[in-house]
PDB file of C-alpha atoms in Angstrom:
ATOM      1  CA  GLY A  13      -1.094  -7.271  17.020  1.00 55.00           C
ATOM      2  CA  VAL A  14       1.418  -4.656  15.881  1.00 65.00           C
ATOM      3  CA  VAL A  15       4.607  -6.363  17.121  1.00 69.00           C
ATOM      4  CA  PRO A  16       4.518  -9.621  15.102  1.00 63.00           C
ATOM      5  CA  PRO A  17       4.409  -7.872  11.695  1.00 67.00           C
ATOM      6  CA  LEU A  18       7.302  -5.634  12.766  1.00 73.00           C
ATOM      7  CA  VAL A  19       9.431  -8.563  13.945  1.00 76.00           C
ATOM      8  CA  PHE A  20       8.792 -10.768  10.923  1.00 79.00           C
ATOM      9  CA  GLY A  21       7.998  -8.146   8.284  1.00 82.00           C
ATOM     10  CA  ILE A  22      11.525  -6.940   7.508  1.00 85.00           C
ATOM     11  CA  PRO A  23      13.167 -10.328   6.854  1.00 91.00           C
ATOM     12  CA  SER A  24      10.132 -11.731   5.041  1.00 92.00           C
ATOM     13  CA  GLY A  25       9.842  -8.633   2.847  1.00 90.00           C
ATOM     14  CA  ALA A  26      13.555  -8.738   2.051  1.00 90.00           C
ATOM     15  CA  VAL A  27      13.286 -12.399   1.084  1.00 94.00           C
ATOM     16  CA  PHE A  28      10.207 -11.783  -1.056  1.00 95.00           C
ATOM     17  CA  PHE A  29      11.676  -8.978  -3.138  1.00 92.00           C
ATOM     18  CA  GLY A  30      15.087 -10.628  -3.328  1.00 93.00           C
ATOM     19  CA  VAL A  31      13.671 -13.926  -4.602  1.00 96.00           C
ATOM     20  CA  LYS A  32      11.137 -12.220  -6.894  1.00 96.00           C
ATOM     21  CA  ASP A  33      13.642  -9.917  -8.561  1.00 93.00           C
ATOM     22  CA  PHE A  34      16.251 -12.681  -8.923  1.00 95.00           C
ATOM     23  CA  ALA A  35      13.735 -15.144 -10.405  1.00 97.00           C
ATOM     24  CA  LYS A  36      12.310 -12.493 -12.724  1.00 95.00           C
ATOM     25  CA  ALA A  37      15.775 -11.541 -13.998  1.00 94.00           C
ATOM     26  CA  ARG A  38      16.649 -15.181 -14.698  1.00 96.00           C
ATOM     27  CA  LEU A  39      13.315 -15.776 -16.465  1.00 96.00           C
ATOM     28  CA  ARG A  40      13.790 -12.661 -18.599  1.00 94.00           C
ATOM     29  CA  ASP A  41      17.334 -13.758 -19.457  1.00 95.00           C
ATOM     30  CA  ASN A  42      15.858 -17.046 -20.690  1.00 95.00           C
ATOM     31  CA  GLY A  43      13.398 -15.312 -22.977  1.00 95.00           C
ATOM     32  CA  ALA A  44      10.236 -15.271 -20.862  1.00 94.00           C
ATOM     33  CA  PRO A  45       7.808 -12.418 -21.686  1.00 93.00           C
ATOM     34  CA  LYS A  46       7.742  -9.632 -19.123  1.00 89.00           C
ATOM     35  CA  TYR A  47       4.323 -10.316 -17.613  1.00 90.00           C
ATOM     36  CA  GLN A  48       4.860 -14.068 -17.590  1.00 93.00           C
ATOM     37  CA  ALA A  49       8.153 -13.548 -15.770  1.00 95.00           C
ATOM     38  CA  THR A  50       6.398 -11.319 -13.244  1.00 94.00           C
ATOM     39  CA  LEU A  51       3.635 -13.834 -12.522  1.00 95.00           C
ATOM     40  CA  LEU A  52       6.047 -16.771 -12.145  1.00 96.00           C
ATOM     41  CA  SER A  53       8.565 -14.870 -10.011  1.00 97.00           C
ATOM     42  CA  VAL A  54       5.810 -13.666  -7.659  1.00 97.00           C
ATOM     43  CA  LEU A  55       4.626 -17.271  -7.282  1.00 96.00           C
ATOM     44  CA  VAL A  56       8.138 -18.559  -6.508  1.00 97.00           C
ATOM     45  CA  ALA A  57       8.654 -15.838  -3.887  1.00 97.00           C
ATOM     46  CA  GLN A  58       5.452 -16.725  -2.005  1.00 96.00           C
ATOM     47  CA  PHE A  59       6.813 -19.951  -0.510  1.00 96.00           C
ATOM     48  CA  PRO A  60       9.888 -18.628   1.347  1.00 96.00           C
ATOM     49  CA  TYR A  61       8.055 -15.404   2.180  1.00 95.00           C
ATOM     50  CA  TRP A  62       5.201 -17.145   3.984  1.00 93.00           C
ATOM     51  CA  LEU A  63       7.560 -19.601   5.636  1.00 93.00           C
ATOM     52  CA  ILE A  64       8.997 -16.594   7.493  1.00 92.00           C
ATOM     53  CA  ARG A  65       5.839 -14.483   7.748  1.00 91.00           C
ATOM     54  CA  ASN A  66       3.227 -17.088   8.685  1.00 89.00           C
ATOM     55  CA  PRO A  67       3.872 -17.159  12.467  1.00 86.00           C
ATOM     56  CA  SER A  68       3.393 -13.406  12.702  1.00 84.00           C
ATOM     57  CA  GLU A  69       0.090 -13.605  10.827  1.00 82.00           C
ATOM     58  CA  VAL A  70      -1.186 -16.331  13.165  1.00 81.00           C
ATOM     59  CA  LEU A  71      -0.239 -14.337  16.263  1.00 79.00           C
ATOM     60  CA  LYS A  72      -1.488 -11.027  14.866  1.00 77.00           C
ATOM     61  CA  THR A  73      -4.850 -12.474  13.805  1.00 75.00           C
ATOM     62  CA  ARG A  74      -5.394 -14.134  17.179  1.00 73.00           C
ATOM     63  CA  ALA A  75      -4.356 -11.033  19.097  1.00 72.00           C
ATOM     64  CA  GLN A  76      -6.726  -8.827  17.094  1.00 69.00           C
ATOM     65  CA  SER A  77      -9.576 -11.313  17.485  1.00 64.00           C
ATOM     66  CA  GLY A  78      -9.085 -11.500  21.253  1.00 63.00           C
ATOM     67  CA  GLU A  79      -7.918 -15.142  21.279  1.00 56.00           C
ATOM     68  CA  GLY A  80      -5.123 -16.229  23.592  1.00 52.00           C
ATOM     69  CA  ASP A  81      -2.985 -14.081  25.878  1.00 50.00           C
ATOM     70  CA  VAL A  82      -2.508 -10.428  25.094  1.00 49.00           C
ATOM     71  CA  GLY A  83       0.944  -9.516  23.874  1.00 53.00           C
ATOM     72  CA  PHE A  84       3.331 -10.947  21.324  1.00 50.00           C
ATOM     73  CA  TRP A  85       5.549 -13.032  23.597  1.00 51.00           C
ATOM     74  CA  ASN A  86       2.620 -14.379  25.615  1.00 56.00           C
ATOM     75  CA  ALA A  87       0.807 -15.350  22.415  1.00 51.00           C
ATOM     76  CA  ASN A  88       3.974 -16.951  21.078  1.00 52.00           C
ATOM     77  CA  ARG A  89       4.467 -18.978  24.266  1.00 54.00           C
ATOM     78  CA  THR A  90       0.816 -20.030  24.258  1.00 55.00           C
ATOM     79  CA  ALA A  91       1.045 -21.219  20.652  1.00 52.00           C
ATOM     80  CA  LEU A  92       4.150 -23.277  21.413  1.00 52.00           C
ATOM     81  CA  GLN A  93       2.505 -24.850  24.456  1.00 53.00           C
ATOM     82  CA  GLN A  94      -0.589 -25.983  22.553  1.00 54.00           C
ATOM     83  CA  GLU A  95      -1.038 -29.582  21.482  1.00 49.00           C
ATOM     84  CA  GLU A  96       0.312 -28.997  17.981  1.00 53.00           C
ATOM     85  CA  GLY A  97       3.341 -27.112  19.310  1.00 60.00           C
ATOM     86  CA  ALA A  98       5.351 -24.979  16.900  1.00 68.00           C
ATOM     87  CA  ALA A  99       3.372 -26.384  13.963  1.00 74.00           C
ATOM     88  CA  ASP A 100       0.427 -24.311  15.168  1.00 76.00           C
ATOM     89  CA  LEU A 101       2.346 -21.178  14.157  1.00 81.00           C
ATOM     90  CA  PHE A 102       2.131 -22.363  10.548  1.00 85.00           C
ATOM     91  CA  ARG A 103      -1.616 -22.921  10.570  1.00 80.00           C
ATOM     92  CA  GLY A 104      -3.066 -21.447   7.388  1.00 80.00           C
ATOM     93  CA  TYR A 105       0.269 -21.524   5.470  1.00 87.00           C
ATOM     94  CA  GLY A 106      -1.440 -22.901   2.369  1.00 86.00           C
ATOM     95  CA  GLU A 107      -4.367 -20.512   2.713  1.00 83.00           C
ATOM     96  CA  ASN A 108      -1.980 -17.570   3.030  1.00 87.00           C
ATOM     97  CA  ILE A 109      -0.289 -18.493  -0.241  1.00 91.00           C
ATOM     98  CA  ALA A 110      -3.631 -19.203  -1.934  1.00 87.00           C
ATOM     99  CA  ALA A 111      -4.932 -15.779  -0.900  1.00 87.00           C
ATOM    100  CA  ALA A 112      -1.699 -13.806  -1.314  1.00 92.00           C
ATOM    101  CA  TYR A 113      -0.605 -15.041  -4.733  1.00 94.00           C
ATOM    102  CA  PRO A 114      -3.643 -13.828  -6.703  1.00 94.00           C
ATOM    103  CA  ALA A 115      -3.490 -10.517  -4.821  1.00 95.00           C
ATOM    104  CA  ASP A 116       0.247 -10.085  -5.426  1.00 96.00           C
ATOM    105  CA  ALA A 117       0.021 -11.229  -9.046  1.00 96.00           C
ATOM    106  CA  LEU A 118      -2.702  -8.653  -9.682  1.00 96.00           C
ATOM    107  CA  LYS A 119      -0.831  -5.989  -7.719  1.00 96.00           C
ATOM    108  CA  PHE A 120       2.465  -6.326  -9.566  1.00 95.00           C
ATOM    109  CA  GLY A 121       0.717  -6.857 -12.902  1.00 93.00           C
ATOM    110  CA  ILE A 122      -1.371  -3.688 -12.513  1.00 94.00           C
ATOM    111  CA  TYR A 123       1.639  -1.747 -11.239  1.00 94.00           C
ATOM    112  CA  GLU A 124       3.732  -2.719 -14.240  1.00 90.00           C
ATOM    113  CA  ALA A 125       0.854  -1.951 -16.595  1.00 89.00           C
ATOM    114  CA  ILE A 126       0.474   1.547 -15.133  1.00 89.00           C
ATOM    115  CA  THR A 127       4.191   2.334 -15.096  1.00 87.00           C
ATOM    116  CA  THR A 128       5.055   0.854 -18.502  1.00 81.00           C
ATOM    117  CA  ALA A 129       1.955   1.410 -20.633  1.00 64.00           C
ATOM    118  CA  GLY A 130       2.522   5.112 -21.107  1.00 53.00           C
ATOM    119  CA  LEU A 131       0.107   6.152 -18.356  1.00 53.00           C
ATOM    120  CA  LEU A 132       2.919   7.743 -16.377  1.00 52.00           C
ATOM    121  CA  GLY A 133       5.364   8.204 -19.225  1.00 53.00           C
ATOM    122  CA  PRO A 134       7.498   5.941 -21.453  1.00 55.00           C
ATOM    123  CA  ASP A 135       8.807   2.543 -20.368  1.00 53.00           C
ATOM    124  CA  ARG A 136      11.585   3.103 -17.834  1.00 59.00           C
ATOM    125  CA  LYS A 137      13.791   0.897 -15.746  1.00 66.00           C
ATOM    126  CA  GLN A 138      13.561   3.385 -12.868  1.00 76.00           C
ATOM    127  CA  VAL A 139      10.187   4.843 -11.882  1.00 86.00           C
ATOM    128  CA  PRO A 140      10.226   8.140  -9.921  1.00 88.00           C
ATOM    129  CA  PRO A 141       9.239   7.476  -6.267  1.00 89.00           C
ATOM    130  CA  LEU A 142       6.164   9.729  -6.320  1.00 91.00           C
ATOM    131  CA  GLU A 143       4.805   8.068  -9.458  1.00 91.00           C
ATOM    132  CA  ALA A 144       5.623   4.674  -7.982  1.00 92.00           C
ATOM    133  CA  ALA A 145       3.683   5.572  -4.832  1.00 94.00           C
ATOM    134  CA  VAL A 146       0.610   6.614  -6.833  1.00 94.00           C
ATOM    135  CA  ALA A 147       0.738   3.550  -9.087  1.00 94.00           C
ATOM    136  CA  GLY A 148       1.411   1.288  -6.100  1.00 95.00           C
ATOM    137  CA  ALA A 149      -1.551   2.675  -4.165  1.00 96.00           C
ATOM    138  CA  VAL A 150      -3.919   2.113  -7.109  1.00 96.00           C
ATOM    139  CA  ALA A 151      -2.555  -1.352  -7.914  1.00 96.00           C
ATOM    140  CA  THR A 152      -2.640  -2.550  -4.312  1.00 96.00           C
ATOM    141  CA  ALA A 153      -6.128  -1.186  -3.627  1.00 96.00           C
ATOM    142  CA  LEU A 154      -7.586  -2.861  -6.719  1.00 97.00           C
ATOM    143  CA  SER A 155      -5.887  -6.201  -6.071  1.00 96.00           C
ATOM    144  CA  GLN A 156      -6.856  -6.278  -2.406  1.00 95.00           C
ATOM    145  CA  ALA A 157     -10.470  -5.377  -3.176  1.00 95.00           C
ATOM    146  CA  ILE A 158     -10.823  -8.127  -5.779  1.00 95.00           C
ATOM    147  CA  THR A 159      -9.296 -10.825  -3.557  1.00 94.00           C
ATOM    148  CA  THR A 160     -11.155  -9.993  -0.328  1.00 93.00           C
ATOM    149  CA  PRO A 161     -13.092 -13.336  -0.288  1.00 93.00           C
ATOM    150  CA  LEU A 162      -9.795 -15.246  -0.336  1.00 89.00           C
ATOM    151  CA  ASP A 163      -8.591 -13.201   2.633  1.00 88.00           C
ATOM    152  CA  VAL A 164     -11.748 -14.039   4.584  1.00 89.00           C
ATOM    153  CA  VAL A 165     -11.028 -17.770   4.207  1.00 87.00           C
ATOM    154  CA  ARG A 166      -7.346 -17.467   5.151  1.00 83.00           C
ATOM    155  CA  ASN A 167      -8.134 -15.472   8.297  1.00 80.00           C
ATOM    156  CA  ARG A 168     -10.677 -18.052   9.407  1.00 81.00           C
ATOM    157  CA  ALA A 169      -8.167 -20.833   8.725  1.00 78.00           C
ATOM    158  CA  MET A 170      -5.562 -19.186  10.982  1.00 71.00           C
ATOM    159  CA  LEU A 171      -8.125 -18.748  13.732  1.00 72.00           C
ATOM    160  CA  SER A 172      -9.434 -22.310  13.509  1.00 68.00           C
ATOM    161  CA  LYS A 173      -8.347 -24.903  16.059  1.00 52.00           C
ATOM    162  CA  GLY A 174      -8.868 -27.832  13.743  1.00 44.00           C
ATOM    163  CA  GLN A 175     -12.660 -27.698  14.156  1.00 41.00           C
ATOM    164  CA  GLY A 176     -14.090 -26.801  10.786  1.00 40.00           C
ATOM    165  CA  GLY A 177     -12.711 -24.250   8.365  1.00 41.00           C
ATOM    166  CA  ALA A 178     -10.511 -24.817   5.370  1.00 42.00           C
ATOM    167  CA  ARG A 179      -7.938 -26.870   7.266  1.00 43.00           C
ATOM    168  CA  SER A 180      -9.995 -29.023   9.599  1.00 41.00           C
ATOM    169  CA  LYS A 181      -8.216 -32.207   8.527  1.00 43.00           C
ATOM    170  CA  ALA A 182      -4.952 -32.939  10.283  1.00 40.00           C
ATOM    171  CA  GLY A 183      -1.805 -33.381   8.246  1.00 44.00           C
ATOM    172  CA  PRO A 184      -0.662 -31.863   4.947  1.00 49.00           C
ATOM    173  CA  LEU A 185      -3.102 -31.726   2.059  1.00 53.00           C
ATOM    174  CA  GLY A 186      -2.277 -32.517  -1.546  1.00 56.00           C
ATOM    175  CA  PRO A 187      -2.880 -29.803  -4.191  1.00 60.00           C
ATOM    176  CA  ALA A 188      -6.227 -31.198  -5.364  1.00 61.00           C
ATOM    177  CA  GLU A 189      -7.428 -31.851  -1.811  1.00 63.00           C
ATOM    178  CA  PHE A 190      -6.315 -28.408  -0.697  1.00 69.00           C
ATOM    179  CA  ALA A 191      -8.081 -26.697  -3.621  1.00 68.00           C
ATOM    180  CA  SER A 192     -11.258 -28.631  -2.838  1.00 70.00           C
ATOM    181  CA  SER A 193     -11.017 -27.695   0.845  1.00 78.00           C
ATOM    182  CA  TYR A 194     -10.247 -24.038   0.167  1.00 78.00           C
ATOM    183  CA  PHE A 195     -12.920 -23.379  -2.415  1.00 81.00           C
ATOM    184  CA  GLY A 196     -15.276 -25.570  -0.428  1.00 85.00           C
ATOM    185  CA  ALA A 197     -14.848 -23.100   2.432  1.00 86.00           C
ATOM    186  CA  LEU A 198     -15.694 -20.224   0.087  1.00 88.00           C
ATOM    187  CA  SER A 199     -18.909 -21.895  -1.045  1.00 89.00           C
ATOM    188  CA  THR A 200     -19.830 -22.882   2.523  1.00 89.00           C
ATOM    189  CA  ILE A 201     -19.481 -19.306   3.778  1.00 90.00           C
ATOM    190  CA  ALA A 202     -21.510 -17.973   0.856  1.00 91.00           C
ATOM    191  CA  ARG A 203     -24.238 -20.597   1.353  1.00 91.00           C
ATOM    192  CA  ASP A 204     -24.524 -20.412   5.140  1.00 91.00           C
ATOM    193  CA  GLU A 205     -23.840 -16.724   5.747  1.00 92.00           C
ATOM    194  CA  GLY A 206     -24.619 -15.075   2.433  1.00 91.00           C
ATOM    195  CA  ILE A 207     -22.405 -13.584  -0.279  1.00 91.00           C
ATOM    196  CA  GLY A 208     -21.872 -10.482   1.844  1.00 92.00           C
ATOM    197  CA  ALA A 209     -19.881 -12.510   4.379  1.00 91.00           C
ATOM    198  CA  LEU A 210     -17.152 -12.977   1.761  1.00 92.00           C
ATOM    199  CA  TRP A 211     -16.683  -9.214   1.556  1.00 93.00           C
ATOM    200  CA  VAL A 212     -16.463  -8.451   5.264  1.00 91.00           C
ATOM    201  CA  GLY A 213     -13.672  -5.988   5.960  1.00 89.00           C
ATOM    202  CA  LEU A 214     -13.553  -4.622   2.404  1.00 93.00           C
ATOM    203  CA  SER A 215     -13.390  -0.934   3.382  1.00 93.00           C
ATOM    204  CA  PRO A 216     -10.516  -1.190   5.906  1.00 92.00           C
ATOM    205  CA  ARG A 217      -8.734  -3.587   3.537  1.00 91.00           C
ATOM    206  CA  ILE A 218      -8.815  -0.988   0.751  1.00 94.00           C
ATOM    207  CA  GLY A 219      -7.804   1.787   3.137  1.00 94.00           C
ATOM    208  CA  LYS A 220      -4.812  -0.215   4.327  1.00 92.00           C
ATOM    209  CA  ALA A 221      -3.942  -1.141   0.754  1.00 95.00           C
ATOM    210  CA  VAL A 222      -3.764   2.471  -0.435  1.00 96.00           C
ATOM    211  CA  LEU A 223      -1.314   3.407   2.307  1.00 95.00           C
ATOM    212  CA  SER A 224       0.757   0.232   2.225  1.00 93.00           C
ATOM    213  CA  GLY A 225       0.919   0.179  -1.585  1.00 95.00           C
ATOM    214  CA  ALA A 226       2.129   3.755  -1.762  1.00 96.00           C
ATOM    215  CA  ILE A 227       4.772   3.139   0.897  1.00 94.00           C
ATOM    216  CA  GLN A 228       5.855  -0.243  -0.472  1.00 92.00           C
ATOM    217  CA  PHE A 229       6.357   0.743  -4.094  1.00 94.00           C
ATOM    218  CA  GLY A 230       7.645   4.239  -3.365  1.00 93.00           C
ATOM    219  CA  SER A 231      10.282   2.948  -0.959  1.00 92.00           C
ATOM    220  CA  TYR A 232      11.037   0.022  -3.283  1.00 90.00           C
ATOM    221  CA  GLU A 233      11.883   2.324  -6.190  1.00 90.00           C
ATOM    222  CA  ILE A 234      13.953   4.577  -3.912  1.00 92.00           C
ATOM    223  CA  SER A 235      15.885   1.590  -2.556  1.00 88.00           C
ATOM    224  CA  LYS A 236      16.372   0.115  -6.026  1.00 85.00           C
ATOM    225  CA  GLY A 237      17.634   3.440  -7.329  1.00 84.00           C
ATOM    226  CA  LYS A 238      20.089   3.908  -4.456  1.00 88.00           C
ATOM    227  CA  MET A 239      21.422   0.371  -4.830  1.00 85.00           C
ATOM    228  CA  SER A 240      21.826   0.804  -8.590  1.00 83.00           C
ATOM    229  CA  GLU A 241      23.786   3.993  -8.002  1.00 84.00           C
ATOM    230  CA  ALA A 242      25.988   2.256  -5.416  1.00 86.00           C
ATOM    231  CA  PHE A 243      26.742  -0.689  -7.731  1.00 82.00           C
ATOM    232  CA  ALA A 244      27.422   1.657 -10.652  1.00 82.00           C
ATOM    233  CA  SER A 245      29.813   3.675  -8.497  1.00 82.00           C
ATOM    234  CA  GLN A 246      31.683   0.519  -7.457  1.00 82.00           C
ATOM    235  CA  ASN A 247      31.969  -0.586 -11.072  1.00 81.00           C
ATOM    236  CA  ARG A 248      33.383   2.796 -12.087  1.00 80.00           C
ATOM    237  CA  LYS A 249      35.980   2.565  -9.327  1.00 79.00           C
ATOM    238  CA  ARG A 250      37.060  -0.878 -10.512  1.00 76.00           C
ATOM    239  CA  GLU A 251      37.468   0.429 -14.060  1.00 69.00           C
TER     240      GLU A 251
END
């Protein structure tokens, strides 16, 4: 399951941060408070991000669970040959957004709180990479831990073949129907399997979050700093 995230991760990540930062800048320009702008921009970025990323999550989850053929291209071909065709690669799209948005909103909110509330120094436009890595690791670990039950539902939705789960009904669901289905799945798991079933995978999820959060935010601040320097240099040359 390592190939799908590599193939789809770069473009989806680029789209996410590009859309998020652009939307946040526009919201701030229009007078939105900082944290409100962060929450709204993260929400807007979820939709194009998961449109690109969803197929890789379906294939990765099935590969790691032992479903289908082994290997990325075999799994991809199998998914396309199934009754639902290419649409099967977008199974769990709504669940991915429903699980990812709260996690990302918490992650970026906590990160900004740590880096701008004086915990690592005064409010700065550019956070040093090492501090960003530490703050990112803490923020990501906390957000991923809190939203583990949502991740349990989304993983089951991607593995489902239309027999039970949060998306057992064919066709798109409206917002109210989707919310009922999603949270209905949460209550069903808790009732039938116990509350503990909603927290399966918590330890590896936190472990992954610490590493990925440190890498994501550290590299993000490095990239942002380098790009700012490049744009500033171009502007000086024009002057």
